[in-house]
Amino acid sequence: MAKRRTLSLHPACELFPKLGEAELQQLADDIRENGLQNPIVLLDGKILDGRNRNAACRIAGAEPRYVDWDGEGSPVEWVISQNLMRRHLTASQRAVIALDILPMLEEEAKQRQRRSEGRGKKGAQNGATFSENGKASEIAARITKASGRYVESAKAITKKAPELQDHLRSG
């Protein structure tokens, strides 16, 4: 078997917690038995979605399949859409993810502004879905289906006691 390349993770991939050892082993067993059902999605040579599948392939001794993300709009929103409902996350976990995506959404907005044809243009640029006006925390809450109040609370907690963010993240 050829030596596998080590891929770094896109920041959006790290929004969701890694599987625990037992769950990862179950996924590896399933891949060994049934093959990899969904390819690992890359963006700019980094894993955008599928870090657990990639790790499970290593454990199972299976060759991972990779595809490049060809979506339009926000890769951050795409990752959220792919993962939010299939994971069983608590309200506090969704709020922390919303908090985590704030800087990414702000960076995407800056990139869209640089590409825009000028000031005063409304609507999404280049197919982006992040086109609402409003507070970034409200938009992040909408994307993650978290309460805006929870996001603001998580923001306040992590500002005053950053060591508690991991507790919130773990539910």
Short mmCIF file of C-alpha atoms in Angstrom, two decimals:
data_model
loop_
_atom_site.label_atom_id
_atom_site.label_comp_id
_atom_site.label_asym_id
_atom_site.label_seq_id
_atom_site.Cartn_x
_atom_site.Cartn_y
_atom_site.Cartn_z
CA MET A 1 0.00 0.00 0.00
CA ALA A 2 1.32 3.44 -0.91
CA LYS A 3 2.27 5.81 1.85
CA ARG A 4 -0.63 8.13 2.63
CA ARG A 5 -0.12 11.83 2.63
CA THR A 6 -0.87 13.73 5.78
CA LEU A 7 -3.43 16.45 5.23
CA SER A 8 -4.00 19.45 7.42
CA LEU A 9 -7.48 20.46 8.51
CA HIS A 10 -9.43 23.42 7.24
CA PRO A 11 -10.56 25.55 10.23
CA ALA A 12 -14.22 24.80 9.44
CA CYS A 13 -13.49 21.08 9.78
CA GLU A 14 -12.41 21.61 13.37
CA LEU A 15 -15.73 23.17 14.40
CA PHE A 16 -17.20 19.82 15.35
CA PRO A 17 -15.71 17.55 18.01
CA LYS A 18 -13.72 14.50 16.98
CA LEU A 19 -15.30 11.12 17.53
CA GLY A 20 -14.34 9.31 20.69
CA GLU A 21 -12.15 6.21 20.46
CA ALA A 22 -15.05 3.75 20.57
CA GLU A 23 -17.07 5.63 17.93
CA LEU A 24 -14.00 5.97 15.71
CA GLN A 25 -13.35 2.24 15.99
CA GLN A 26 -16.98 1.53 15.05
CA LEU A 27 -16.62 3.77 12.00
CA ALA A 28 -13.36 2.00 11.06
CA ASP A 29 -15.06 -1.40 11.42
CA ASP A 30 -17.91 -0.23 9.20
CA ILE A 31 -15.49 1.10 6.57
CA ARG A 32 -13.58 -2.19 6.67
CA GLU A 33 -16.84 -4.11 6.15
CA ASN A 34 -18.72 -1.79 3.77
CA GLY A 35 -16.10 0.55 2.32
CA LEU A 36 -15.95 4.31 2.57
CA GLN A 37 -19.46 5.50 1.68
CA ASN A 38 -18.77 9.24 1.45
CA PRO A 39 -15.52 10.69 0.15
CA ILE A 40 -13.45 13.12 2.19
CA VAL A 41 -13.93 16.68 0.95
CA LEU A 42 -10.91 18.94 0.44
CA LEU A 43 -10.62 22.70 0.04
CA ASP A 44 -7.26 24.17 -0.92
CA GLY A 45 -5.58 20.86 -0.11
CA LYS A 46 -7.03 20.75 3.43
CA ILE A 47 -9.73 18.48 4.82
CA LEU A 48 -12.96 20.49 4.84
CA ASP A 49 -15.22 17.59 5.80
CA GLY A 50 -14.34 14.04 6.78
CA ARG A 51 -11.55 14.13 9.34
CA ASN A 52 -13.16 11.23 11.24
CA ARG A 53 -13.60 9.23 8.01
CA ASN A 54 -9.94 9.91 7.17
CA ALA A 55 -8.80 8.68 10.60
CA ALA A 56 -11.11 5.65 10.39
CA CYS A 57 -9.67 4.74 6.98
CA ARG A 58 -6.19 4.69 8.54
CA ILE A 59 -7.40 2.41 11.34
CA ALA A 60 -9.26 0.15 8.88
CA GLY A 61 -6.32 0.00 6.47
CA ALA A 62 -8.64 1.32 3.73
CA GLU A 63 -7.62 3.75 1.03
CA PRO A 64 -9.48 7.04 1.53
CA ARG A 65 -11.16 8.76 -1.43
CA TYR A 66 -10.86 12.53 -1.75
CA VAL A 67 -12.89 15.03 -3.75
CA ASP A 68 -12.45 18.77 -4.04
CA TRP A 69 -15.22 20.97 -2.70
CA ASP A 70 -17.03 22.46 -5.64
CA GLY A 71 -19.70 24.28 -3.73
CA GLU A 72 -20.64 27.88 -4.12
CA GLY A 73 -20.93 30.35 -1.32
CA SER A 74 -19.59 29.80 2.13
CA PRO A 75 -17.60 26.65 2.88
CA VAL A 76 -18.23 27.32 6.58
CA GLU A 77 -22.00 27.23 6.07
CA TRP A 78 -21.63 24.08 3.96
CA VAL A 79 -19.71 22.29 6.73
CA ILE A 80 -22.32 23.34 9.28
CA SER A 81 -25.09 22.09 6.99
CA GLN A 82 -23.34 18.74 6.45
CA ASN A 83 -22.69 18.09 10.13
CA LEU A 84 -25.14 19.93 12.36
CA MET A 85 -28.15 17.64 12.08
CA ARG A 86 -26.32 14.31 11.94
CA ARG A 87 -24.57 15.06 15.22
CA HIS A 88 -26.50 15.03 18.46
CA LEU A 89 -25.30 18.31 19.91
CA THR A 90 -26.55 20.14 22.97
CA ALA A 91 -27.67 23.77 22.83
CA SER A 92 -24.39 24.84 24.47
CA GLN A 93 -22.33 22.88 21.90
CA ARG A 94 -24.20 24.58 19.04
CA ALA A 95 -23.64 27.96 20.73
CA VAL A 96 -19.88 27.34 20.98
CA ILE A 97 -19.77 26.32 17.30
CA ALA A 98 -21.63 29.54 16.47
CA LEU A 99 -19.02 31.43 18.47
CA ASP A 100 -16.23 29.58 16.66
CA ILE A 101 -17.56 30.49 13.21
CA LEU A 102 -17.80 34.23 13.89
CA PRO A 103 -14.22 35.00 12.80
CA MET A 104 -14.57 32.75 9.75
CA LEU A 105 -17.79 34.43 8.67
CA GLU A 106 -16.23 37.85 9.19
CA GLU A 107 -13.24 36.83 7.02
CA GLU A 108 -15.55 35.50 4.30
CA ALA A 109 -17.46 38.79 4.37
CA LYS A 110 -14.19 40.74 3.97
CA GLN A 111 -13.22 38.58 1.00
CA ARG A 112 -16.62 39.15 -0.63
CA GLN A 113 -16.27 42.90 -0.06
CA ARG A 114 -12.88 42.86 -1.81
CA ARG A 115 -14.42 41.03 -4.78
CA SER A 116 -17.57 43.17 -4.95
CA GLU A 117 -18.13 45.68 -7.71
CA GLY A 118 -18.46 48.55 -5.32
CA ARG A 119 -20.12 49.92 -2.24
CA GLY A 120 -23.85 49.91 -1.90
CA LYS A 121 -24.40 46.60 -3.72
CA LYS A 122 -26.86 44.37 -1.92
CA GLY A 123 -27.24 40.62 -1.88
CA ALA A 124 -24.84 37.72 -1.93
CA GLN A 125 -21.65 37.97 -3.91
CA ASN A 126 -20.50 35.01 -5.98
CA GLY A 127 -23.32 32.77 -4.74
CA ALA A 128 -22.60 33.37 -1.06
CA THR A 129 -25.46 32.58 1.28
CA PHE A 130 -24.19 34.81 4.08
CA SER A 131 -26.13 37.86 2.95
CA GLU A 132 -28.24 38.86 5.92
CA ASN A 133 -27.82 42.12 7.72
CA GLY A 134 -27.53 42.01 11.45
CA LYS A 135 -25.21 41.14 14.26
CA ALA A 136 -22.67 38.49 13.40
CA SER A 137 -23.63 36.50 16.50
CA GLU A 138 -27.27 36.43 15.34
CA ILE A 139 -26.24 35.19 11.90
CA ALA A 140 -23.96 32.55 13.41
CA ALA A 141 -26.82 31.49 15.69
CA ARG A 142 -29.14 31.13 12.68
CA ILE A 143 -26.63 28.99 10.80
CA THR A 144 -26.04 26.68 13.77
CA LYS A 145 -29.67 26.66 14.89
CA ALA A 146 -28.60 27.97 18.28
CA SER A 147 -30.24 30.67 20.33
CA GLY A 148 -28.71 34.12 19.85
CA ARG A 149 -28.90 34.50 23.62
CA TYR A 150 -26.90 31.26 24.06
CA VAL A 151 -24.26 32.54 21.66
CA GLU A 152 -23.99 35.83 23.53
CA SER A 153 -23.80 33.91 26.83
CA ALA A 154 -21.10 31.59 25.47
CA LYS A 155 -19.20 34.64 24.23
CA ALA A 156 -19.39 36.28 27.67
CA ILE A 157 -18.39 33.08 29.48
CA THR A 158 -15.38 32.43 27.25
CA LYS A 159 -14.29 36.05 27.54
CA LYS A 160 -14.36 35.97 31.34
CA ALA A 161 -13.23 32.35 31.75
CA PRO A 162 -11.65 30.99 28.54
CA GLU A 163 -10.85 27.69 30.26
CA LEU A 164 -14.59 26.92 30.38
CA GLN A 165 -14.97 26.90 26.58
CA ASP A 166 -13.87 23.25 26.38
CA HIS A 167 -16.52 22.36 28.98
CA LEU A 168 -19.18 24.11 26.89
CA ARG A 169 -17.89 22.42 23.74
CA SER A 170 -18.13 18.96 25.29
CA GLY A 171 -21.74 19.61 26.31
#
